[in-house]
Coordinates of C-alpha atoms in Angstrom, one line a residue:
V61 CA 35.9 0.9 38.1
P62 CA 37.5 4.4 37.9
S63 CA 35.7 7.2 39.8
S64 CA 37.2 10.5 38.7
R65 CA 34.6 12.7 40.3
K66 CA 35.2 11.9 43.9
P67 CA 37.0 14.7 45.7
L68 CA 39.2 12.4 47.8
G69 CA 41.0 10.2 45.3
W70 CA 42.7 8.1 47.9
T71 CA 39.7 7.0 49.8
P72 CA 38.0 3.7 48.9
I73 CA 34.7 4.7 50.6
S74 CA 33.1 5.9 47.4
V75 CA 32.9 3.1 44.9
V76 CA 31.0 2.5 41.7
G77 CA 30.0 -0.8 40.1
P78 CA 27.5 -2.5 37.8
M79 CA 23.9 -3.5 38.2
G80 CA 22.1 -6.0 36.1
R81 CA 19.3 -8.5 35.9
T82 CA 21.8 -11.4 36.0
V83 CA 25.4 -12.0 36.9
A84 CA 26.2 -12.1 33.2
D85 CA 24.7 -8.6 32.8
A86 CA 26.9 -7.3 35.7
C87 CA 29.9 -8.9 34.1
L88 CA 29.2 -7.2 30.8
Q89 CA 28.9 -3.8 32.4
L90 CA 32.0 -4.4 34.4
A91 CA 34.0 -5.3 31.3
A92 CA 32.9 -2.0 29.7
T93 CA 33.8 0.2 32.7
A94 CA 36.7 -1.4 34.7
G95 CA 40.3 -0.6 34.2
V96 CA 43.1 1.7 35.1
S97 CA 42.7 5.5 34.9
A98 CA 45.1 8.3 35.7
T99 CA 42.2 10.2 37.2
D100 CA 41.7 7.6 40.0
P101 CA 44.8 6.6 41.9
L102 CA 43.2 3.5 43.4
T103 CA 42.7 1.8 40.0
Y104 CA 45.2 -0.8 38.9
D105 CA 46.0 -2.4 35.6
L106 CA 43.9 -5.4 34.6
D107 CA 42.2 -6.9 31.6
P108 CA 38.6 -5.7 31.7
L109 CA 37.4 -8.2 29.1
S110 CA 38.4 -11.0 31.5
F111 CA 35.2 -10.1 33.4
L112 CA 33.1 -11.4 30.5
R113 CA 34.1 -14.9 31.4
P114 CA 34.5 -15.3 35.1
P115 CA 36.1 -18.6 36.2
E116 CA 33.9 -21.7 36.5
V117 CA 33.5 -22.4 40.2
D118 CA 32.7 -25.8 41.7
L119 CA 30.4 -24.9 44.6
G120 CA 31.1 -28.3 46.2
G121 CA 34.7 -27.2 46.9
L122 CA 33.9 -24.0 48.7
R123 CA 34.3 -23.3 52.4
V124 CA 31.5 -20.9 53.1
G125 CA 31.1 -18.7 56.2
W126 CA 27.9 -16.9 57.0
T127 CA 26.9 -14.1 59.3
E128 CA 23.6 -12.4 60.0
D129 CA 25.1 -9.1 61.1
F130 CA 28.9 -9.0 60.9
G131 CA 28.8 -8.9 64.6
A132 CA 27.9 -5.2 64.6
C133 CA 24.7 -4.4 62.6
D134 CA 21.0 -4.2 63.6
V135 CA 18.9 -6.7 61.5
D136 CA 15.2 -7.2 61.8
P137 CA 14.2 -10.6 63.2
G138 CA 12.2 -11.5 60.0
I139 CA 15.3 -10.9 57.8
R140 CA 17.4 -13.0 60.2
A141 CA 14.9 -15.8 60.0
T142 CA 14.7 -15.6 56.2
F143 CA 18.5 -15.6 55.9
R144 CA 18.9 -18.7 58.1
A145 CA 16.2 -20.5 56.0
R146 CA 18.2 -19.6 52.9
I147 CA 21.4 -20.9 54.4
A148 CA 19.7 -24.1 55.4
A149 CA 18.3 -24.5 51.8
M150 CA 21.7 -24.0 50.1
R151 CA 24.3 -25.5 52.5
H152 CA 24.3 -28.8 50.8
L153 CA 25.8 -27.1 47.7
F154 CA 29.1 -26.4 49.5
R155 CA 32.0 -28.3 50.9
S156 CA 31.2 -26.6 54.3
C157 CA 28.9 -23.9 55.5
E158 CA 29.5 -22.6 59.0
P159 CA 28.7 -19.5 61.0
V160 CA 31.7 -17.0 61.2
D161 CA 32.2 -15.0 64.4
L162 CA 33.5 -11.5 63.5
E163 CA 34.7 -8.9 65.8
L164 CA 35.6 -6.1 63.4
G165 CA 35.9 -3.2 65.8
E166 CA 34.2 0.2 65.8
V167 CA 32.8 0.0 62.2
H168 CA 30.0 2.6 62.7
R169 CA 32.2 5.3 64.1
C170 CA 34.9 4.6 61.5
F171 CA 32.4 4.9 58.7
D172 CA 30.8 8.1 60.2
V173 CA 34.2 9.8 60.2
L174 CA 35.3 8.7 56.8
R175 CA 32.0 9.6 55.2
A176 CA 31.9 13.0 56.9
E177 CA 35.4 13.7 55.7
A178 CA 34.3 13.0 52.2
F179 CA 31.3 15.4 52.6
V180 CA 33.6 18.1 53.9
A181 CA 35.8 17.8 50.8
G182 CA 32.9 17.6 48.4
T183 CA 30.4 20.2 49.8
R184 CA 32.6 22.8 51.6
A185 CA 32.3 25.4 48.9
A186 CA 28.5 25.1 48.6
Y187 CA 28.1 25.2 52.4
E188 CA 30.3 28.2 52.8
R189 CA 28.5 30.0 50.0
D190 CA 25.0 29.1 51.3
P191 CA 24.3 26.4 53.9
A192 CA 20.6 26.4 52.9
S193 CA 21.6 25.2 49.4
L194 CA 22.3 21.8 50.9
G195 CA 19.6 19.3 51.8
A196 CA 19.1 18.4 55.5
N197 CA 21.1 15.2 55.3
P198 CA 24.1 16.5 53.3
R199 CA 24.2 19.5 55.5
A200 CA 24.3 17.3 58.7
N201 CA 27.1 15.2 57.1
Y202 CA 29.1 18.3 56.4
E203 CA 28.6 19.8 59.9
M204 CA 29.5 16.5 61.5
G205 CA 32.8 16.5 59.5
A206 CA 33.6 20.1 60.1
A207 CA 33.4 19.6 63.8
M208 CA 35.9 16.7 63.7
S209 CA 39.6 17.0 64.3
L210 CA 42.7 15.6 62.7
L211 CA 42.7 13.1 65.6
D212 CA 39.3 11.8 64.5
C213 CA 40.5 11.4 60.9
A214 CA 43.8 9.6 61.9
W215 CA 41.9 7.3 64.2
A216 CA 39.4 6.4 61.5
Q217 CA 42.1 5.7 58.9
A218 CA 43.9 3.5 61.4
E219 CA 40.7 1.7 62.5
Q220 CA 39.8 0.9 58.8
T221 CA 43.2 -0.6 58.5
R222 CA 42.6 -2.8 61.6
I223 CA 39.1 -3.7 60.2
L224 CA 40.7 -4.9 57.0
A225 CA 43.2 -7.1 58.9
R226 CA 40.5 -8.6 61.2
F227 CA 38.2 -9.3 58.2
Q228 CA 40.9 -10.9 56.1
A229 CA 41.8 -13.2 59.0
A230 CA 38.4 -14.9 58.5
Y231 CA 39.5 -16.0 55.0
R232 CA 42.0 -18.3 56.4
E233 CA 39.1 -20.7 57.1
F234 CA 36.6 -19.5 54.5
D235 CA 36.6 -18.9 50.7
I236 CA 33.5 -16.6 50.7
I237 CA 31.3 -15.0 53.4
L238 CA 27.5 -14.7 53.0
A239 CA 25.3 -12.2 54.7
P240 CA 21.9 -10.4 54.1
T241 CA 22.2 -7.4 51.9
T242 CA 19.7 -5.2 53.8
P243 CA 18.4 -5.5 57.4
V244 CA 14.8 -4.8 56.6
S245 CA 12.2 -5.9 54.1
P246 CA 11.7 -3.4 51.2
F247 CA 9.7 -0.4 52.2
P248 CA 7.6 2.2 50.2
W249 CA 9.7 4.5 48.0
T250 CA 8.0 7.4 49.8
E251 CA 10.0 6.6 52.9
P252 CA 13.5 7.9 52.3
H253 CA 15.2 5.5 54.7
A254 CA 14.5 3.0 57.5
T255 CA 14.3 4.9 60.8
H256 CA 14.1 1.8 63.0
V257 CA 15.8 -1.6 62.6
E258 CA 15.3 -4.5 65.0
G259 CA 13.2 -2.2 67.2
R260 CA 16.0 0.3 67.6
A261 CA 16.1 3.9 66.3
Q262 CA 18.9 4.4 63.9
A263 CA 21.5 7.0 64.7
N264 CA 21.3 8.6 61.3
Y265 CA 19.7 8.3 57.8
Y266 CA 22.4 5.9 56.5
R267 CA 22.8 3.6 59.5
W268 CA 20.3 1.1 58.1
L269 CA 22.8 0.5 55.2
S270 CA 25.5 -0.8 57.6
L271 CA 25.4 -4.4 56.2
T272 CA 26.9 -3.1 53.0
Y273 CA 29.0 -0.2 54.3
V274 CA 30.8 -2.7 56.5
T275 CA 32.0 -4.6 53.5
T276 CA 32.9 -1.3 51.8
L277 CA 35.2 -0.6 54.7
T278 CA 37.0 -3.9 54.2
T279 CA 37.5 -3.1 50.4
H280 CA 36.7 -6.8 49.6
P281 CA 34.6 -7.4 46.5
S282 CA 30.9 -8.0 47.3
L283 CA 27.7 -8.3 45.4
S284 CA 24.0 -8.8 46.0
L285 CA 22.3 -11.9 44.5
P286 CA 18.5 -12.2 44.4
C287 CA 17.6 -15.1 46.5
G288 CA 13.9 -15.8 46.8
T289 CA 11.5 -13.7 48.8
D290 CA 11.2 -12.8 52.5
A291 CA 8.2 -13.5 54.8
A292 CA 6.4 -10.5 53.3
G293 CA 6.7 -11.9 49.8
L294 CA 9.2 -9.2 48.8
P295 CA 12.7 -9.8 47.1
F296 CA 15.5 -10.9 49.4
G297 CA 19.1 -10.2 48.6
L298 CA 22.0 -12.4 49.5
Q299 CA 25.3 -10.6 49.9
I300 CA 28.4 -12.5 48.7
V301 CA 31.7 -11.2 49.9
G302 CA 34.9 -12.6 48.3
R303 CA 38.6 -12.5 49.0
F304 CA 40.5 -9.2 48.7
R305 CA 40.7 -8.2 45.0
A306 CA 39.3 -11.6 44.0
D307 CA 36.6 -9.9 41.9
R308 CA 36.5 -12.4 39.1
H309 CA 36.3 -15.4 41.5
T310 CA 33.5 -13.7 43.4
L311 CA 31.6 -13.2 40.2
G312 CA 32.2 -16.8 39.3
V313 CA 30.9 -17.9 42.7
A314 CA 27.8 -15.8 42.1
Q315 CA 27.2 -17.1 38.7
A316 CA 27.5 -20.7 39.9
M317 CA 25.1 -20.0 42.8
E318 CA 22.6 -18.3 40.4
Q319 CA 22.6 -21.3 38.2
A320 CA 22.2 -23.7 41.2
F321 CA 19.4 -21.6 42.6
A322 CA 17.4 -21.6 39.4
G323 CA 16.0 -25.0 40.2
S324 CA 14.8 -24.1 43.6
P325 CA 11.6 -22.2 44.2
E326 CA 12.9 -21.1 47.6
L327 CA 16.3 -19.8 46.2
R328 CA 15.7 -18.6 42.7
R329 CA 15.4 -15.0 41.6
P330 CA 11.8 -13.9 41.9
R331 CA 10.2 -12.7 38.7
P332 CA 7.5 -10.1 38.5
D333 CA 4.0 -11.1 37.3
A334 CA 3.6 -8.7 34.5
S335 CA -0.2 -9.5 34.3
R336 CA -0.7 -7.9 37.7
L337 CA 0.9 -4.6 36.7
R338 CA -1.5 -1.7 36.1
P339 CA -1.5 -0.3 32.6
P340 CA 0.3 3.1 32.3
V341 CA -1.8 6.2 32.3
P342 CA -1.8 7.6 29.8
A343 CA -1.1 4.6 27.6
F344 CA 2.3 5.5 26.0
D345 CA 2.5 3.3 23.0
S346 CA 3.9 5.8 20.5
I347 CA 6.2 8.8 20.5
V348 CA 3.4 10.7 18.8
T349 CA 0.4 11.6 21.0
A350 CA -2.7 13.6 20.7
P351 CA -2.6 16.9 22.5
P352 CA -4.3 17.0 25.9
I353 CA -8.0 17.9 25.9
H354 CA -8.9 20.3 28.5
A355 CA -12.3 20.7 30.0
G356 CA -14.5 22.8 27.7
A357 CA -12.0 22.8 24.8
A358 CA -12.5 20.9 21.6
S359 CA -9.7 19.0 19.9
D360 CA -8.7 20.0 16.4
G361 CA -7.5 16.5 15.7
S362 CA -3.9 17.5 15.3
A363 CA -1.0 15.5 16.8
S364 CA 2.1 16.5 18.6
A365 CA 5.5 14.9 19.0
V366 CA 6.8 14.5 22.5

């Protein structure tokens, strides 16, 4: 999917993609947005409409590898236990389903440098004009990058290349790799990020997202498929990582898994109980509403459009 707004056109760190209720929804949005663009040098020629019909995949022929943490990420014990239970419940669907031992290298430092580099490129003008105009986190990202050297950038670019090679080596034995999507159970929206994972304080505000930024570093296609609930009764996401540039095949795998999971209470996508939702206040059932009645004021009965 072209991303013409990113200031560093040659970096794959900033990516965009679809979100939907189902795999078919995601395929539809991808078909509408994917393709080559002269504004994004990392795009390549393809038929976007091909995403509307991903290939039919026989799950029984897949060699599946799974990892709780990519050998590098903090993951809460409860999420690890839920993930292992999901693997046990689905392993019969595949030709094989085995743990994969990954030693990818210094993924966190690599991502720190590449992310900071992007922030320097994108926020330098604003920072130099008025540092206070940036929020605390973007400002910290900029200052981290501004303090780095060309040696740091060269090392990170080379390390990402090594990470790609190490990760691709796993696909000699596996067709897809499964992992949790997030390392913690969903938390209140009022908390901006997870500060602790697996009992350890996180180095920064985005470290808790490492399960997904590791796959971003590899540039392999990945998606999150709803897969039951965790021990807290909250939605659990299963990350599916396909082969390099095998986007359609990865979508086909996800669609086949989605269909197979539908018959399993443990694996299928959780659906909200609409009857338990509180009614909206005020009850917005029309675009025309009565004006607000303030204390001590009488309504004249007129209506207003909002």
